[in-house]
PDB file of C-alpha atoms in Angstrom:
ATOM      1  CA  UNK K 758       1.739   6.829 -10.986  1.00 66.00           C
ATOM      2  CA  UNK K 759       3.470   4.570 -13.472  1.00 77.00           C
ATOM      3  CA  UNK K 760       4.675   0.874 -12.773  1.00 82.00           C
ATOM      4  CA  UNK K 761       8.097   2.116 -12.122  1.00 87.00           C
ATOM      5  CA  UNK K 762       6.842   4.317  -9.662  1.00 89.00           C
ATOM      6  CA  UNK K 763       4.862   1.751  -7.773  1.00 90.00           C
ATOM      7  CA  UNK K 764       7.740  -0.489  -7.638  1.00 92.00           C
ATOM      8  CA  UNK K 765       9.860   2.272  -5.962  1.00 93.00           C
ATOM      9  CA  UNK K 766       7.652   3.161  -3.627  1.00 93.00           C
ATOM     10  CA  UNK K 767       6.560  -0.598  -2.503  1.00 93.00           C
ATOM     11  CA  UNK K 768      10.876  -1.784  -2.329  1.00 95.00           C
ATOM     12  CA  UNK K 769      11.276   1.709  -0.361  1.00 95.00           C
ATOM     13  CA  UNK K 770       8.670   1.054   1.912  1.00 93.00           C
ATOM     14  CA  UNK K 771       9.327  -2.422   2.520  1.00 92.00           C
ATOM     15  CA  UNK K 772      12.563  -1.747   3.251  1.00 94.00           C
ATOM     16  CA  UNK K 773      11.756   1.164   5.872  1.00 93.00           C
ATOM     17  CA  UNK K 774       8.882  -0.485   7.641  1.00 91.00           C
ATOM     18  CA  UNK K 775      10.973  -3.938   7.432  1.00 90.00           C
ATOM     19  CA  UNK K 776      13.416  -1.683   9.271  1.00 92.00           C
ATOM     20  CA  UNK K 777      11.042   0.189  11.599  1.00 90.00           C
ATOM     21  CA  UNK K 778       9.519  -3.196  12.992  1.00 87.00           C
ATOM     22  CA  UNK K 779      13.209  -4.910  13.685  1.00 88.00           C
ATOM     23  CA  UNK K 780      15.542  -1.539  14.062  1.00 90.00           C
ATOM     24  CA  UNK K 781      18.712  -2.955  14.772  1.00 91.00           C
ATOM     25  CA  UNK K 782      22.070  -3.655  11.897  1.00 91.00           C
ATOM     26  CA  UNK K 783      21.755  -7.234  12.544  1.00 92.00           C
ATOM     27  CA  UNK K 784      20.074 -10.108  10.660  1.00 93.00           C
ATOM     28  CA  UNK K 785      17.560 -10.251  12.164  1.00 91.00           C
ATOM     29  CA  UNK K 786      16.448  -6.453  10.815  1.00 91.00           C
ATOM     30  CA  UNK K 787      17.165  -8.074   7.222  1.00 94.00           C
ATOM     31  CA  UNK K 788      14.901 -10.847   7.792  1.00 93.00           C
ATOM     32  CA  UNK K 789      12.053  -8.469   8.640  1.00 89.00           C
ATOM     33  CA  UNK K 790      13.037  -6.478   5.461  1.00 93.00           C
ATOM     34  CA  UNK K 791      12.618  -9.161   3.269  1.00 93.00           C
ATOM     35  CA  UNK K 792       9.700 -10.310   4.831  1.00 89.00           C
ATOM     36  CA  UNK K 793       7.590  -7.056   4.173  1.00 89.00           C
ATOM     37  CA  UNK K 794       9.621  -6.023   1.572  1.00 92.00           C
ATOM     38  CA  UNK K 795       8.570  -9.485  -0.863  1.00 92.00           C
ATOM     39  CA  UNK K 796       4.644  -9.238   0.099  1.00 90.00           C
ATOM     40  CA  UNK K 797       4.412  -5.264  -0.404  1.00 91.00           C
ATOM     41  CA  UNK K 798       5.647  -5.267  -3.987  1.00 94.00           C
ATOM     42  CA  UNK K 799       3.296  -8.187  -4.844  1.00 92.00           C
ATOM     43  CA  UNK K 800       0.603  -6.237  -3.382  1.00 91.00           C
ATOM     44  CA  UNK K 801       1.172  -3.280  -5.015  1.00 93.00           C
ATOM     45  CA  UNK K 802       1.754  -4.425  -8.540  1.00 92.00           C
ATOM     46  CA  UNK K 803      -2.015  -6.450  -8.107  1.00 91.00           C
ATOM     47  CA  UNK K 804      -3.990  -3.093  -8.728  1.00 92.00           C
ATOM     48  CA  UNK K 805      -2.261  -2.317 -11.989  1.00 90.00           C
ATOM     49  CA  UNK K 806      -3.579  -5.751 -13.375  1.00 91.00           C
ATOM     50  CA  UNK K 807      -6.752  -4.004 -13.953  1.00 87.00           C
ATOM     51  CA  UNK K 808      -5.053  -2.471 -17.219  1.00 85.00           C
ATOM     52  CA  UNK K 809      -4.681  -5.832 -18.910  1.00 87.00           C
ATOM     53  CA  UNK K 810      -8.211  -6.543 -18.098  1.00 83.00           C
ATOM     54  CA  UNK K 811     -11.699  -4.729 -16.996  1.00 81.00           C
ATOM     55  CA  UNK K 812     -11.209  -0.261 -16.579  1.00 85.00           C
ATOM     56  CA  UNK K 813      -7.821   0.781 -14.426  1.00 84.00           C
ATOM     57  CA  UNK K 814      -8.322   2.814 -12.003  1.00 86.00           C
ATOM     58  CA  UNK K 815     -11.702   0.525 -11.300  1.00 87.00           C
ATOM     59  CA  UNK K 816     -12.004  -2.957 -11.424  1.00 90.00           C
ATOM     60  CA  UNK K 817      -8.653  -3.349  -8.896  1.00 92.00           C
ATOM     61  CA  UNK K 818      -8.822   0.129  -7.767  1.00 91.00           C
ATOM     62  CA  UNK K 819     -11.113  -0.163  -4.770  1.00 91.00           C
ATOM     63  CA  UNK K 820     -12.103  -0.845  -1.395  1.00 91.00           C
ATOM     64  CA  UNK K 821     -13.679  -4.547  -2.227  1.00 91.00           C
ATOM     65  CA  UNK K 822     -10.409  -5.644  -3.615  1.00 91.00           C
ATOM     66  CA  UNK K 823      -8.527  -4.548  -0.321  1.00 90.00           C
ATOM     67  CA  UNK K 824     -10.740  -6.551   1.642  1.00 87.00           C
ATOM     68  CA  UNK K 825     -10.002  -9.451  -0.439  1.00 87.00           C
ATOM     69  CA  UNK K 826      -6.495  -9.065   0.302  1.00 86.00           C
ATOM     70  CA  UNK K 827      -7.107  -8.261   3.963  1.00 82.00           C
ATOM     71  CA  UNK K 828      -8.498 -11.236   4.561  1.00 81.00           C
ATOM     72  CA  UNK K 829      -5.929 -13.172   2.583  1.00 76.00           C
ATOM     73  CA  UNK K 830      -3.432 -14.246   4.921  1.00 74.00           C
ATOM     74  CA  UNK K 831      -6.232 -15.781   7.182  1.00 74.00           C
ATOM     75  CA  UNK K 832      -6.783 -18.322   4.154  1.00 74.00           C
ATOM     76  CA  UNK K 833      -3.161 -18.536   2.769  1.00 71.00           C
ATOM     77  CA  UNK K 834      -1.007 -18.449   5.750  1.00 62.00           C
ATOM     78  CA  UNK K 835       1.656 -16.392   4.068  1.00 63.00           C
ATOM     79  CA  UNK K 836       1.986 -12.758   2.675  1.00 71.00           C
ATOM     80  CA  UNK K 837       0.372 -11.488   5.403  1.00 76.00           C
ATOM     81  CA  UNK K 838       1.817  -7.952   3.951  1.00 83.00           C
ATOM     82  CA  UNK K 839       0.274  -8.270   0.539  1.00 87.00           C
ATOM     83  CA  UNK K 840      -3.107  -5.933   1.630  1.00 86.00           C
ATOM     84  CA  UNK K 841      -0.089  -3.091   2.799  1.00 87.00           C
ATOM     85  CA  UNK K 842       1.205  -3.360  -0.869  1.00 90.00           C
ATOM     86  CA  UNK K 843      -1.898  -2.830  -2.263  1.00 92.00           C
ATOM     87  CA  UNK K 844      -2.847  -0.132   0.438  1.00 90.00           C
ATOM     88  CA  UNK K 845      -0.101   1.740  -0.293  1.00 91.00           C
ATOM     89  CA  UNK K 846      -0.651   1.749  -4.449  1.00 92.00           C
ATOM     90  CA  UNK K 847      -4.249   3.087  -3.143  1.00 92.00           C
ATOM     91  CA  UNK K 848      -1.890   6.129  -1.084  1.00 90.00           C
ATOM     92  CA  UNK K 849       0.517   6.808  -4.279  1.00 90.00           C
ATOM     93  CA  UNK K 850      -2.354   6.818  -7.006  1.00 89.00           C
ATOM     94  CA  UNK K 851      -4.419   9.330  -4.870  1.00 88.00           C
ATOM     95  CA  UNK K 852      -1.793  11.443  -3.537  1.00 87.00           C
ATOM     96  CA  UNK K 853       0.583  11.602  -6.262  1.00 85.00           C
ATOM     97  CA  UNK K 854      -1.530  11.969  -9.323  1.00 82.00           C
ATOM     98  CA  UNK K 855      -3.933  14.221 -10.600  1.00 82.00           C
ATOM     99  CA  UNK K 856      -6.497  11.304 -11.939  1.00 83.00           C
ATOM    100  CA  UNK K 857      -8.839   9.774  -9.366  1.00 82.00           C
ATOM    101  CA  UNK K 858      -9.613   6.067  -8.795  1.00 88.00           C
ATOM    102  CA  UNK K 859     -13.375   4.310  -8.178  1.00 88.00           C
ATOM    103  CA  UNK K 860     -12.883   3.607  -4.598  1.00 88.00           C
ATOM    104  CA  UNK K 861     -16.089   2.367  -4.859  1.00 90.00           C
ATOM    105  CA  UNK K 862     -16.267   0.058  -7.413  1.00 90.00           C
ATOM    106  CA  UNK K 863     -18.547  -1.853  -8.040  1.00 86.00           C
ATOM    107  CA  UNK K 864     -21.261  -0.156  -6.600  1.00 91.00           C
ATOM    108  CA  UNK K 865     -20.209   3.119  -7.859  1.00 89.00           C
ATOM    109  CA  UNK K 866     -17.907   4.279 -10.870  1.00 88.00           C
ATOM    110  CA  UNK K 867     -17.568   7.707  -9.657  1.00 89.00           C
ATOM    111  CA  UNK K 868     -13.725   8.531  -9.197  1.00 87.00           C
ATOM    112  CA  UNK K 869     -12.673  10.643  -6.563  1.00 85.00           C
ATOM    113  CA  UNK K 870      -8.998  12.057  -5.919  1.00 82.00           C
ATOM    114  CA  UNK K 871      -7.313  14.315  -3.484  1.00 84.00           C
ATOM    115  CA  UNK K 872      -6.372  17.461  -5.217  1.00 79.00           C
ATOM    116  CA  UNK K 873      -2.531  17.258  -4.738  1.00 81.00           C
ATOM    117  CA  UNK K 874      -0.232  15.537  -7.348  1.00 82.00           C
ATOM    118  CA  UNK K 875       1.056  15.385 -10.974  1.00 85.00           C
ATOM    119  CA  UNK K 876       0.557  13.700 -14.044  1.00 80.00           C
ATOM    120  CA  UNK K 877       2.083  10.598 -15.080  1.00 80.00           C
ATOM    121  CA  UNK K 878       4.196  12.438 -17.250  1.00 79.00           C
ATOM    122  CA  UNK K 879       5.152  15.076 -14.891  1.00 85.00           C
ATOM    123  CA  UNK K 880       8.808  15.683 -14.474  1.00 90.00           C
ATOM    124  CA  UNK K 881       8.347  16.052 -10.949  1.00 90.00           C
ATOM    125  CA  UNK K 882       6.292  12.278 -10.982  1.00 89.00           C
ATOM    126  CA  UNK K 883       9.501  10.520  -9.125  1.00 90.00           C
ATOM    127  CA  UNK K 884       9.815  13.426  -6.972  1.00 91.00           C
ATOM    128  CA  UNK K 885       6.230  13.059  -5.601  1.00 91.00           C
ATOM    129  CA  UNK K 886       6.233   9.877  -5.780  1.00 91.00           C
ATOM    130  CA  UNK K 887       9.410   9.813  -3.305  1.00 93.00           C
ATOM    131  CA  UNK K 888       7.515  12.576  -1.198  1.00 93.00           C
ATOM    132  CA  UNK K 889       4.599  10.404  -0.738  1.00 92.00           C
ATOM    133  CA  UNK K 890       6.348   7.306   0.408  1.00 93.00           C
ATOM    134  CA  UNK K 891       8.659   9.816   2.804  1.00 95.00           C
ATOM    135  CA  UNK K 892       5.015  10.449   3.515  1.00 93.00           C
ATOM    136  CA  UNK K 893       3.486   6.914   4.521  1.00 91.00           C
ATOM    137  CA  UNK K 894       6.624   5.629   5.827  1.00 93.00           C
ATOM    138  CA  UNK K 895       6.325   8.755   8.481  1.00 93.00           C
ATOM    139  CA  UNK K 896       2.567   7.457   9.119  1.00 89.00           C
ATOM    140  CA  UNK K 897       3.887   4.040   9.708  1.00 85.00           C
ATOM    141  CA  UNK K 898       6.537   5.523  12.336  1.00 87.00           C
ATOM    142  CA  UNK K 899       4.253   7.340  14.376  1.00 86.00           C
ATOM    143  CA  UNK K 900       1.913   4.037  14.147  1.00 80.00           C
ATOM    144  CA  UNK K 901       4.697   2.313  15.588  1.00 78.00           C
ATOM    145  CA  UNK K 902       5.714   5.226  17.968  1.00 76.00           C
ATOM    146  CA  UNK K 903       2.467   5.023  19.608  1.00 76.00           C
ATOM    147  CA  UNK K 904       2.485   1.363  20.581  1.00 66.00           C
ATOM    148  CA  UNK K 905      -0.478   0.308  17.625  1.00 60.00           C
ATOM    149  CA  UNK K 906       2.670  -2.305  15.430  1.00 57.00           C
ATOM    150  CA  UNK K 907       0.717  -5.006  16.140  1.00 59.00           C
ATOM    151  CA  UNK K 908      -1.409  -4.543  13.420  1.00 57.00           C
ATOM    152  CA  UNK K 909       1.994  -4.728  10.995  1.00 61.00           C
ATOM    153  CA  UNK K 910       2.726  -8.226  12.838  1.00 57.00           C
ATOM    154  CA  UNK K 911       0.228 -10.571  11.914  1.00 53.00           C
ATOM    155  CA  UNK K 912      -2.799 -10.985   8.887  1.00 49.00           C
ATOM    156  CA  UNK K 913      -4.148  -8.000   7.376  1.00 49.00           C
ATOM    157  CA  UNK K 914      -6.662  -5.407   9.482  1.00 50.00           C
ATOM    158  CA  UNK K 915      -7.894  -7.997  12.369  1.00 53.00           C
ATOM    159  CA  UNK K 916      -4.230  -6.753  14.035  1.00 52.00           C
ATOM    160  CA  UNK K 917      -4.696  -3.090  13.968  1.00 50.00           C
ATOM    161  CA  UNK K 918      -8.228  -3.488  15.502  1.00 51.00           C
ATOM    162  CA  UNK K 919      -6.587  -5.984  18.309  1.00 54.00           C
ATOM    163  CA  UNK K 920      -4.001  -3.479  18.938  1.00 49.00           C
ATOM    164  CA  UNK K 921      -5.987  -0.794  19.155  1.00 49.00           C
ATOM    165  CA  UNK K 922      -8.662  -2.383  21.494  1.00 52.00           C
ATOM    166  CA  UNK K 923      -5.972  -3.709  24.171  1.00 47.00           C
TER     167      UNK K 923
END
């Protein structure tokens, strides 16, 4: 998807999970907004870097740069939502376009992609790209649903692993 859509999907999402975790109309349910909203738009503009420098769709475009950023808020005690930014570029990129990414990378430069999606340039790109994040934001609520939001509470993966062996 293009920049444009990223940044749709990553405010959307922010938004609704923001909302899932504090589901109320007070302020505390805008707090939580913009406190996943802010860190999930960072981390889903950081894979797109890769165009300025190194091969897109490679050099940020993989599973070694998500581990970086999972283990980011246990050095930088803030953003603990950046990896879900950049977790959910992976989701948009593979399920809304046609290209494939080097999940990989480094160690291989194969790309692989999940046959659904358009191009770029497809008229129906904001469409899918709306149907995807409809998409992840309906993973996130049956997450939630089934007791496992822990892992959207604190830094990066260590949380879902907690909350799934309690």
């Amino acid at each position: 998807m293009n920049e444009r859509g990223h940044i749709v999907n990553a405010v959307l999402l922010g938004a609704g999970i923001g909302f899932l975790l504090e589901p109320t109309l007070t302020v505390a349910a805008l707090q939580s907004i913009i406190t996943v909203s802010v860190p999930v738009v960072l981390g889903a503009l950081v894979p797109d870097m890769d165009t300025s420098f190194g091969t897109h769709r490679k050099t940020l475009h993989n599973f070694v740069v998500l581990g970086i950023f999972a283990v980011f808020p246990y050095f930088i005690g803030n953003l603990q939502y950046v990896w879900l930014g950049v977790v959910t570029h992976y989701a948009l990129d593979l399920l809304g376009n046609v290209r494939g990414m080097a999940v990989f990378y480094p160690f291989s430069s194969e790309e692989y992609d999940i046959p659904v999606g358009v191009p770029v340039t497809s008229k129906w790109a904001d469409v899918v790209t709306l149907l995807v994040t409809a998409f992840e934001l309906a993973v996130v609520a049956g997450i939630i649903r089934i007791g496992y939001s822990g892992f959207l509470q604190g830094p990066g993966f260590a949380r879902l692993v907690e909350s799934i062996l309690v």
